[in-house]
PDB file of C-alpha atoms and ligand atoms in Angstrom:
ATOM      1  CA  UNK A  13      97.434 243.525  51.951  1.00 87.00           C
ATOM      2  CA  UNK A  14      99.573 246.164  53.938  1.00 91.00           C
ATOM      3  CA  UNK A  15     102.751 246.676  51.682  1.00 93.00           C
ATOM      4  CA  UNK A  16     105.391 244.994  54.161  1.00 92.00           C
ATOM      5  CA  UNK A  17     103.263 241.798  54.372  1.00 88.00           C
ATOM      6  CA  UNK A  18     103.044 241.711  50.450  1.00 90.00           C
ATOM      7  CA  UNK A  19     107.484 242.370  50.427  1.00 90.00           C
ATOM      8  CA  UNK A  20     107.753 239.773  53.016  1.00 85.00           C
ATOM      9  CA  UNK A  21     105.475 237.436  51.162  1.00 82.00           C
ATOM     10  CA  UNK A  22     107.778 237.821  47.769  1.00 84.00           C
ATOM     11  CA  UNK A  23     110.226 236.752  49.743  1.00 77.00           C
ATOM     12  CA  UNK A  24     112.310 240.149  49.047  1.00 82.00           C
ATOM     13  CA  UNK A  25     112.468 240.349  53.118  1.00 83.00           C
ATOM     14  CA  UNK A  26     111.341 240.146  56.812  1.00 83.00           C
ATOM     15  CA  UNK A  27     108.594 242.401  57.535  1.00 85.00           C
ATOM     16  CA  UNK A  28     111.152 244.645  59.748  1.00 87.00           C
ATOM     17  CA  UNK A  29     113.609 244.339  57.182  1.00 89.00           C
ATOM     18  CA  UNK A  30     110.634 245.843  54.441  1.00 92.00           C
ATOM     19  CA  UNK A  31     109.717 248.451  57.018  1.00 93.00           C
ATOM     20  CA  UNK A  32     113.145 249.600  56.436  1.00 93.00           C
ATOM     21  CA  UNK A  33     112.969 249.456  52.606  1.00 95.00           C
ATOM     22  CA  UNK A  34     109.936 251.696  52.591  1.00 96.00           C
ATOM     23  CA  UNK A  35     110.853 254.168  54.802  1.00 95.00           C
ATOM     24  CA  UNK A  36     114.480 254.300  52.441  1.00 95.00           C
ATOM     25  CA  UNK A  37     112.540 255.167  49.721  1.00 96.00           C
ATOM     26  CA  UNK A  38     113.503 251.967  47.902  1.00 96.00           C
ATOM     27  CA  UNK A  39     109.540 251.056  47.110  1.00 96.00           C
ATOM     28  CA  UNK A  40     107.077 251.849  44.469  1.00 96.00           C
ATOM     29  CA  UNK A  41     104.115 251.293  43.700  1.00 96.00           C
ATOM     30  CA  UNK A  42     102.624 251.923  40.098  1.00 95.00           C
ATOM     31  CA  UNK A  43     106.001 253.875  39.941  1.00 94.00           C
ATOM     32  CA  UNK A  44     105.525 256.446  42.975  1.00 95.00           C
ATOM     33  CA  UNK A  45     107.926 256.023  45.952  1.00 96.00           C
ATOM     34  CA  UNK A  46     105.812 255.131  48.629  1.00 95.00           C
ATOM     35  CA  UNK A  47     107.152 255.595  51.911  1.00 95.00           C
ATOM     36  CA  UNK A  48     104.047 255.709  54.651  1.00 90.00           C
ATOM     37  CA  UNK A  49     104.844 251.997  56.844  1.00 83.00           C
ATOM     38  CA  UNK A  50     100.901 251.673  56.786  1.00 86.00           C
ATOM     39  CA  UNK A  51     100.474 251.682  53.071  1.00 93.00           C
ATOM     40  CA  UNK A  52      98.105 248.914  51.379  1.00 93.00           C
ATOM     41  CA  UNK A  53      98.534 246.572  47.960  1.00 93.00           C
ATOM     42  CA  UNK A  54      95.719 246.682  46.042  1.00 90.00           C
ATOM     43  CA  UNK A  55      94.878 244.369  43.474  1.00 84.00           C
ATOM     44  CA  UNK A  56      96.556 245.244  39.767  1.00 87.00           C
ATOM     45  CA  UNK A  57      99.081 246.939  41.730  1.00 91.00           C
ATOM     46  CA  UNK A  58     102.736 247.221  40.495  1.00 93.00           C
ATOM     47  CA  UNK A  59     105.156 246.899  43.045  1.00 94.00           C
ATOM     48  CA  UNK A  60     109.078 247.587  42.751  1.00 95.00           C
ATOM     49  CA  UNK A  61     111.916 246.947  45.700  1.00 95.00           C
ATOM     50  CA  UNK A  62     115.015 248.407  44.307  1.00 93.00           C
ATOM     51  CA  UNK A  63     113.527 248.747  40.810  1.00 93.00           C
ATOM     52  CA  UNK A  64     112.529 245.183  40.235  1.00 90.00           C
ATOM     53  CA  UNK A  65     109.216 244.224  40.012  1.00 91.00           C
ATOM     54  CA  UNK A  66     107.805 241.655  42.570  1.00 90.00           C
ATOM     55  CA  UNK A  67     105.197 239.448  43.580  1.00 82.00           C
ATOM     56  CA  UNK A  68     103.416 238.186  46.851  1.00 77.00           C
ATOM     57  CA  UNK A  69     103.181 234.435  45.358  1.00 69.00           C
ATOM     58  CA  UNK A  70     101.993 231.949  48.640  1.00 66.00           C
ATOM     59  CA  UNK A  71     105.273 229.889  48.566  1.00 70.00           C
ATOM     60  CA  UNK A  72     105.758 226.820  50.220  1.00 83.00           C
ATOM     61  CA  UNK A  73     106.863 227.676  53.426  1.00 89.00           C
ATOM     62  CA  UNK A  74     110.455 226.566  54.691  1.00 94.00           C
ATOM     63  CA  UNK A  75     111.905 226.304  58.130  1.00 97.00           C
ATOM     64  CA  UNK A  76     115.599 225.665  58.533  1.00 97.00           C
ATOM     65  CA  UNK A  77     117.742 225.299  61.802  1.00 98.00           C
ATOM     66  CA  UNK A  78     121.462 225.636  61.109  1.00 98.00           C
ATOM     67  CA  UNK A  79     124.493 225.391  63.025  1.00 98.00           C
ATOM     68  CA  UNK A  80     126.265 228.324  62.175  1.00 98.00           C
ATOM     69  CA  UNK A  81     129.888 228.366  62.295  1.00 98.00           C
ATOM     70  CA  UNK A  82     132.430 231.371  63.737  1.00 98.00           C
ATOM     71  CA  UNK A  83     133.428 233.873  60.710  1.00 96.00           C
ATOM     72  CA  UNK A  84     130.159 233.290  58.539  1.00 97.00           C
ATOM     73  CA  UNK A  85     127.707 237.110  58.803  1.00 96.00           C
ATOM     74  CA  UNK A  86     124.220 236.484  59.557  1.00 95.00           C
ATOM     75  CA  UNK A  87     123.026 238.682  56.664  1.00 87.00           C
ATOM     76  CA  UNK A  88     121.702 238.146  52.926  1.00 82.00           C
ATOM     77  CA  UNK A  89     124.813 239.715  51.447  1.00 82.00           C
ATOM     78  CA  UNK A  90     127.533 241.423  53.321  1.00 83.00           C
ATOM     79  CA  UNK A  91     129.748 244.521  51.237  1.00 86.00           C
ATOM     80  CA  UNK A  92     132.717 243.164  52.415  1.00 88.00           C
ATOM     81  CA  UNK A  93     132.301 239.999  50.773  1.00 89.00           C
ATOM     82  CA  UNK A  94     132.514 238.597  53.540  1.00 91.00           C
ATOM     83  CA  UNK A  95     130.741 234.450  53.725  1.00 95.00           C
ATOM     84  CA  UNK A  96     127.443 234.743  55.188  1.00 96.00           C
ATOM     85  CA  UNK A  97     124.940 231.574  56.742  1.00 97.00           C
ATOM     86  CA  UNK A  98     123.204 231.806  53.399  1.00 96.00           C
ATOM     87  CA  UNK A  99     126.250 230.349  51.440  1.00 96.00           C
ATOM     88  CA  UNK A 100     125.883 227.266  53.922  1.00 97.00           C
ATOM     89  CA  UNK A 101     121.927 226.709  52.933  1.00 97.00           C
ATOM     90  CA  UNK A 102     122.752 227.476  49.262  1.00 92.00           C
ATOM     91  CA  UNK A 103     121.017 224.089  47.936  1.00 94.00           C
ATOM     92  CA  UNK A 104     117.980 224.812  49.621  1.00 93.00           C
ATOM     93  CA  UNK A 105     115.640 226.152  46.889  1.00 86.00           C
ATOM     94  CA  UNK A 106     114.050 228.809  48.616  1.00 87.00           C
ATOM     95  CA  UNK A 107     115.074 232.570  49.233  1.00 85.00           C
ATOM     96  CA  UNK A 108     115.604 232.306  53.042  1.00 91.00           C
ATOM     97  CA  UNK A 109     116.649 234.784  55.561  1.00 89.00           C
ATOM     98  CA  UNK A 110     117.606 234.752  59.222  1.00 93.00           C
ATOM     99  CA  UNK A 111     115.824 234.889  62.132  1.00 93.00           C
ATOM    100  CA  UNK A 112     117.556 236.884  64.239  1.00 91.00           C
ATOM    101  CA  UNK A 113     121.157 237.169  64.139  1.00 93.00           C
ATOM    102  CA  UNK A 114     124.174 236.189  65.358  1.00 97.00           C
ATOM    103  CA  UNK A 115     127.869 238.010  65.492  1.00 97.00           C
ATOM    104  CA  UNK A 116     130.570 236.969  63.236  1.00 96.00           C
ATOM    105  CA  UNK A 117     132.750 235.238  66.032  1.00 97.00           C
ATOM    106  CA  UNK A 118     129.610 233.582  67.593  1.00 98.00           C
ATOM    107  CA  UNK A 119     128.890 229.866  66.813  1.00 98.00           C
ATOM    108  CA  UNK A 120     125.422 227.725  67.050  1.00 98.00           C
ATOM    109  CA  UNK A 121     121.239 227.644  66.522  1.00 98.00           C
ATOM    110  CA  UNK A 122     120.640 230.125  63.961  1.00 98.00           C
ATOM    111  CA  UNK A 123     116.752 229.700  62.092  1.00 97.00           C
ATOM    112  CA  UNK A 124     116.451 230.561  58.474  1.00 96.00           C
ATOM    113  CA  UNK A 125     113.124 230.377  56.750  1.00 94.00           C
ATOM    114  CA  UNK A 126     111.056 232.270  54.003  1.00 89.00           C
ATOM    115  CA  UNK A 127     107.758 232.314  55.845  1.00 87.00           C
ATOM    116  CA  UNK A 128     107.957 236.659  56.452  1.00 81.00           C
ATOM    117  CA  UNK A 129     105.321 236.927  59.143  1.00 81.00           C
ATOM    118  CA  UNK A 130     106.995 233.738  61.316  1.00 87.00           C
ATOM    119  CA  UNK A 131     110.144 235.747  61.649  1.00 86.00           C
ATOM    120  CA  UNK A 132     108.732 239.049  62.202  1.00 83.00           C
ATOM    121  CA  UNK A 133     106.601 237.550  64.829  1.00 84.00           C
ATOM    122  CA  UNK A 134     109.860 235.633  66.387  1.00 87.00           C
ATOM    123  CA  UNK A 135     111.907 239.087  66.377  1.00 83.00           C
ATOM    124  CA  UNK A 136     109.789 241.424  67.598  1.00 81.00           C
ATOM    125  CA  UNK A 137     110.515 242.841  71.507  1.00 76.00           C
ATOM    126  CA  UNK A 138     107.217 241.437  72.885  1.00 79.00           C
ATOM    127  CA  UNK A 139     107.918 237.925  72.214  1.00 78.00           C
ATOM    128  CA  UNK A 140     109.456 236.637  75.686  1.00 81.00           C
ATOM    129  CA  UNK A 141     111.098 233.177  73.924  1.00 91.00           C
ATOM    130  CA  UNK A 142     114.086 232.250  75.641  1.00 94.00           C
ATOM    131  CA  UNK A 143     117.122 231.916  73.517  1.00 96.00           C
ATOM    132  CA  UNK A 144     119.941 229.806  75.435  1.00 98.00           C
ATOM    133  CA  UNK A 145     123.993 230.434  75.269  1.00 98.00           C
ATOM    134  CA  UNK A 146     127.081 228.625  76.440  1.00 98.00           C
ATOM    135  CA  UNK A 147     130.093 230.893  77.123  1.00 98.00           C
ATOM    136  CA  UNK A 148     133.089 230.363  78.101  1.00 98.00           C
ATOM    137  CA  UNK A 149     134.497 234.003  80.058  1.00 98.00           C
ATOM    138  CA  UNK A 150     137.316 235.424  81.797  1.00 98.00           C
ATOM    139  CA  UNK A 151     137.813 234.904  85.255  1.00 97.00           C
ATOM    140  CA  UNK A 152     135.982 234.055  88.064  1.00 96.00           C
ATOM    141  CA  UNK A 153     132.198 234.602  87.967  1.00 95.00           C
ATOM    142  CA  UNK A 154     131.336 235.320  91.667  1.00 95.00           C
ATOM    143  CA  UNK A 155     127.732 235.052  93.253  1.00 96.00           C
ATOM    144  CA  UNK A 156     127.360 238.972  93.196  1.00 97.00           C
ATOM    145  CA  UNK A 157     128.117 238.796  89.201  1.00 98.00           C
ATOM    146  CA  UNK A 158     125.441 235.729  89.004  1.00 98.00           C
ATOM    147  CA  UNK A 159     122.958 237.904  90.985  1.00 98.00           C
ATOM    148  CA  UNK A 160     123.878 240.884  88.911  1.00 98.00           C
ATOM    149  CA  UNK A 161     123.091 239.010  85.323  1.00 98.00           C
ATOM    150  CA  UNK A 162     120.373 237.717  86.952  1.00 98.00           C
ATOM    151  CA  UNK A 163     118.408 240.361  87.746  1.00 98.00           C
ATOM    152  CA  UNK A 164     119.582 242.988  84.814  1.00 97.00           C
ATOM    153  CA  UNK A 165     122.369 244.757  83.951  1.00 98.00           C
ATOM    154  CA  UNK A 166     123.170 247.889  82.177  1.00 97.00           C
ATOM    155  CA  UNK A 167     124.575 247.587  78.809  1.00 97.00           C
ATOM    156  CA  UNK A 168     125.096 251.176  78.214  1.00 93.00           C
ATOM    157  CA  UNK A 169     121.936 252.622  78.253  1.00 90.00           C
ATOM    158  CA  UNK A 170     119.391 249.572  78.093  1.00 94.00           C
ATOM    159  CA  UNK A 171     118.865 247.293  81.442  1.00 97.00           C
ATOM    160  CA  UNK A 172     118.625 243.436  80.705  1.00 97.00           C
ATOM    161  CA  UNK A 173     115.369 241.698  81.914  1.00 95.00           C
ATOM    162  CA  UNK A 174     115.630 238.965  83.962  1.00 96.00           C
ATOM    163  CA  UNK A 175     117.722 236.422  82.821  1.00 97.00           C
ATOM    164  CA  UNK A 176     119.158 232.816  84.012  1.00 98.00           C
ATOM    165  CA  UNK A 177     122.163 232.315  84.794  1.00 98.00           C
ATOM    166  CA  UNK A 178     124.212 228.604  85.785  1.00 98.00           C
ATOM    167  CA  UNK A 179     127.717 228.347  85.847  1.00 98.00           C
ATOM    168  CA  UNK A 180     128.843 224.689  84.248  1.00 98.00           C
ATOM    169  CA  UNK A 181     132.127 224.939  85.133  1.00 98.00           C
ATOM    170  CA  UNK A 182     134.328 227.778  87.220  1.00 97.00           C
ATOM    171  CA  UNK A 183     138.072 226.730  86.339  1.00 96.00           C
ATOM    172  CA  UNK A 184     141.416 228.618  87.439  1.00 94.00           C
ATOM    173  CA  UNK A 185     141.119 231.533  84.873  1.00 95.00           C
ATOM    174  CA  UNK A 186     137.942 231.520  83.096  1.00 97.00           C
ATOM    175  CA  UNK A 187     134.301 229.971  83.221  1.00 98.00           C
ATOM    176  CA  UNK A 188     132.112 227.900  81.454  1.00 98.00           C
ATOM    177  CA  UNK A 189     128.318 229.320  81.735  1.00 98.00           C
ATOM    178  CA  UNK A 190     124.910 229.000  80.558  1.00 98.00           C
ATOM    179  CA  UNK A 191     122.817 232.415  79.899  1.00 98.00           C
ATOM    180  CA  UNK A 192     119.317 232.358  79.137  1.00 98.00           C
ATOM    181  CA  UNK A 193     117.444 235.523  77.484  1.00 97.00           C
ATOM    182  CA  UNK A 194     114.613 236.559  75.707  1.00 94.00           C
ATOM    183  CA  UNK A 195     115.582 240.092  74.384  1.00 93.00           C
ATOM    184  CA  UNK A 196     118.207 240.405  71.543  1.00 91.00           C
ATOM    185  CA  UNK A 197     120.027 243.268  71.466  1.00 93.00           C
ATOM    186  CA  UNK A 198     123.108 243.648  69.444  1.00 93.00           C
ATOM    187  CA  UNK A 199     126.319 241.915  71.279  1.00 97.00           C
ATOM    188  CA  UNK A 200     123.872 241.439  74.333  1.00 97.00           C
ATOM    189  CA  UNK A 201     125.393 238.412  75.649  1.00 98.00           C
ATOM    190  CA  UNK A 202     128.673 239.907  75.382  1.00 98.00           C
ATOM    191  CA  UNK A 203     127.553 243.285  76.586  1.00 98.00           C
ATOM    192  CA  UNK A 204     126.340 241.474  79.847  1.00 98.00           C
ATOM    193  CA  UNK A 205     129.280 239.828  80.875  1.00 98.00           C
ATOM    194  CA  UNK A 206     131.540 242.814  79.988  1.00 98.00           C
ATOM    195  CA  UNK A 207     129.229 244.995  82.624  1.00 98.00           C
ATOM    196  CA  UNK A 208     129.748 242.540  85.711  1.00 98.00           C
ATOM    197  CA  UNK A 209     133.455 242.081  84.454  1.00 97.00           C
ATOM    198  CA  UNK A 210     133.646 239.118  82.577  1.00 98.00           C
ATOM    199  CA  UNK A 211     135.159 239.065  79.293  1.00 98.00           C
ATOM    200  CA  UNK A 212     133.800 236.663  76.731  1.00 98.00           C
ATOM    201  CA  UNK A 213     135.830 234.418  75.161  1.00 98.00           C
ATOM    202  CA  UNK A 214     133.823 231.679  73.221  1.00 98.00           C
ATOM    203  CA  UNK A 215     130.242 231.936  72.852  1.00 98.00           C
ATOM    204  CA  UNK A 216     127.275 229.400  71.204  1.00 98.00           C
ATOM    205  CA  UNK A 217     124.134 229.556  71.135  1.00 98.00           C
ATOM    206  CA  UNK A 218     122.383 225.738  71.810  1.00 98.00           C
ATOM    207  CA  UNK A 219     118.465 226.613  71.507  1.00 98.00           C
ATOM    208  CA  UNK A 220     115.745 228.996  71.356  1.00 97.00           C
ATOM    209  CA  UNK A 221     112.955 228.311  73.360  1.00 95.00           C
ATOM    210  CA  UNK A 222     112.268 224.445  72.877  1.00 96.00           C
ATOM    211  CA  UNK A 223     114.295 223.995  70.304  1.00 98.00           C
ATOM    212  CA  UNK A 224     117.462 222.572  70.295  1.00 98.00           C
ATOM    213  CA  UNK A 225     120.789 222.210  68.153  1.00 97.00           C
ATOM    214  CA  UNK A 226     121.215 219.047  69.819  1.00 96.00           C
ATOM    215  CA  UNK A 227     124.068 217.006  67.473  1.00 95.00           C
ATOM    216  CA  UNK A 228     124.180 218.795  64.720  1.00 98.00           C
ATOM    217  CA  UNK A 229     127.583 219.329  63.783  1.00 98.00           C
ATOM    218  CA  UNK A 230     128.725 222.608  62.839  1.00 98.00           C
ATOM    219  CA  UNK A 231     128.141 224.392  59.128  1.00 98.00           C
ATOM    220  CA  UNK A 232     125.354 221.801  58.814  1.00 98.00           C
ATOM    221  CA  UNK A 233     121.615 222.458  58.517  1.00 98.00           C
ATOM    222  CA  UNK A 234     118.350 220.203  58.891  1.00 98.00           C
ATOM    223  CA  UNK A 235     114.745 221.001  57.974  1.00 97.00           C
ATOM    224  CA  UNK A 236     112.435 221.341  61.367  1.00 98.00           C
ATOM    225  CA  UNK A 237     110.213 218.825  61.741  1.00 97.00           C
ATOM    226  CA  UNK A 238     106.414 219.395  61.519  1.00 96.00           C
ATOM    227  CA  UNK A 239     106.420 219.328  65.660  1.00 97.00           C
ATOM    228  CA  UNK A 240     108.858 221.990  65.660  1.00 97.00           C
ATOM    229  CA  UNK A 241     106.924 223.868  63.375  1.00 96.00           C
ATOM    230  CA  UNK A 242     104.338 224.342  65.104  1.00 95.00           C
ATOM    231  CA  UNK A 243     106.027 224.862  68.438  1.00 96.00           C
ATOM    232  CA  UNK A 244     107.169 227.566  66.794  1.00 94.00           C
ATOM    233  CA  UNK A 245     103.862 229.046  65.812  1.00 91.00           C
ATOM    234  CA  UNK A 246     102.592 228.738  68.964  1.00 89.00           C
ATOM    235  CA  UNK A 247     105.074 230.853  70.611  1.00 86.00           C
TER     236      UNK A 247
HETATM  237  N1  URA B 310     124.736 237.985  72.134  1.00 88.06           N
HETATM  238  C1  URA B 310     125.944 238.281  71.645  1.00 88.06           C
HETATM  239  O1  URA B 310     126.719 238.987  72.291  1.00 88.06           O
HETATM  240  N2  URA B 310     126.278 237.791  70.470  1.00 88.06           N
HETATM  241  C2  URA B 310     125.476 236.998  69.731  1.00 88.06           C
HETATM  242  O2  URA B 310     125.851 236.571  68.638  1.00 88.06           O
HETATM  243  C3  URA B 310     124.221 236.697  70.249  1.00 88.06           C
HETATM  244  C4  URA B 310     123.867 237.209  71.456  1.00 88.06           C
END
């Protein structure tokens, strides 16, 4: 087994996260840093993150949809001491992480499991799932700005892919809109409204691809259900 599948499988990590661990020089195995992405766990091997000794055990796998609320980190520990989502699943008996992130002052669907390969496969740039966002933003968003989002926007040296755009409600001073987008670069959302002019002011996310947040109330979780599940495995 290729050593980041056998780190995500321990539950230690994502399979991104464990590329990062071996190229940091925080693996070993049989007590030699190993840092080469493509190495592979052979059986009897001894394997070490951060000088603990781990195993690739088949857990039960766990699939968690919270609602996250603002000033909680989407991270498994932050140095700042900051909370993070994982002190809001804490009775869950499973070592879960993210998938995906959100920012501190954002609000809404965040997924949390311990199944490595499911969130490596939903994070990676290829897959094209939509993730969907209510903002509210400054000002007036004006047809060119709709066309602008729409079609991609520079964010300071990446352009946006197509994206969908519907303004719920244009007020006086600022605007209530839904953004749909499948990439996820850091502060994207934010990023995209600051480059037509728009400032954001309040943003959620409410689903990614099919699924939903629907009604559940903020700082709360629910398990997905076995549909979900596998919605999610198809993407
Ligand atoms: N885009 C942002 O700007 N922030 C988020 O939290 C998610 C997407």
């Amino acid at each position: 087994m290729r050593l980041n599948k056998y780190i995500a499988q321990a539950g230690i990590a994502s399979r991104r996260k464990a590329d990062e661990l071996i190229q940091n020089g925080n693996v070993k195995i049989n007590r030699m840093t190993v840092k080469e992405m493509g190495t592979e766990v052979q059986e009897g091997d001894v394997v070490e993150v951060n000088g603990r000794e781990i195993e690739a055990v088949a857990k039960k796998p766990v699939y968690i949809m919270l609602n996250k609320p603002l000033g909680y980190i989407t991270s498994v520990s932050d140095e700042k001491g900051r909370p993070t989502v994982l002190d809001l699943v804490a009775d869950v008996d499973a070592r879960l992480f993210p998938i995906g992130r959100l920012d501190y002052n954002t609000s809404g669907l965040l997924l949390l499991t311990n199944d490595g390969d499911m969130a490596y496969r939903l994070t990676h740039p290829k897959h094209q799932i939509y993730k969907t966002y209510r903002a509210r933003v400054s000002g007036v968003l004006s047809r060119e700005r709709i066309n602008r989002l729409q079609n991609g926007v520079d964010i300071g040296g990446f352009v946006t892919s197509k994206a969908k755009v519907k303004v719920i409600k244009q007020g006086e001073r600022s605007a209530i809109v839904e953004l749909q987008i499948t990439e996820g670069k850091n502060r994207q959302v934010r990023k995209m409204f600051a480059a037509v002019g728009n400032k954001v002011q309040e943003l959620e996310r409410t689903a990614v691809g099919e699924l939903y947040l629907g009604r559940l109330m903020v700082g709360h979780y629910r398990k997905l259900t076995p549909k979900e599940i596998e919605y999610l495995k198809d993407c």
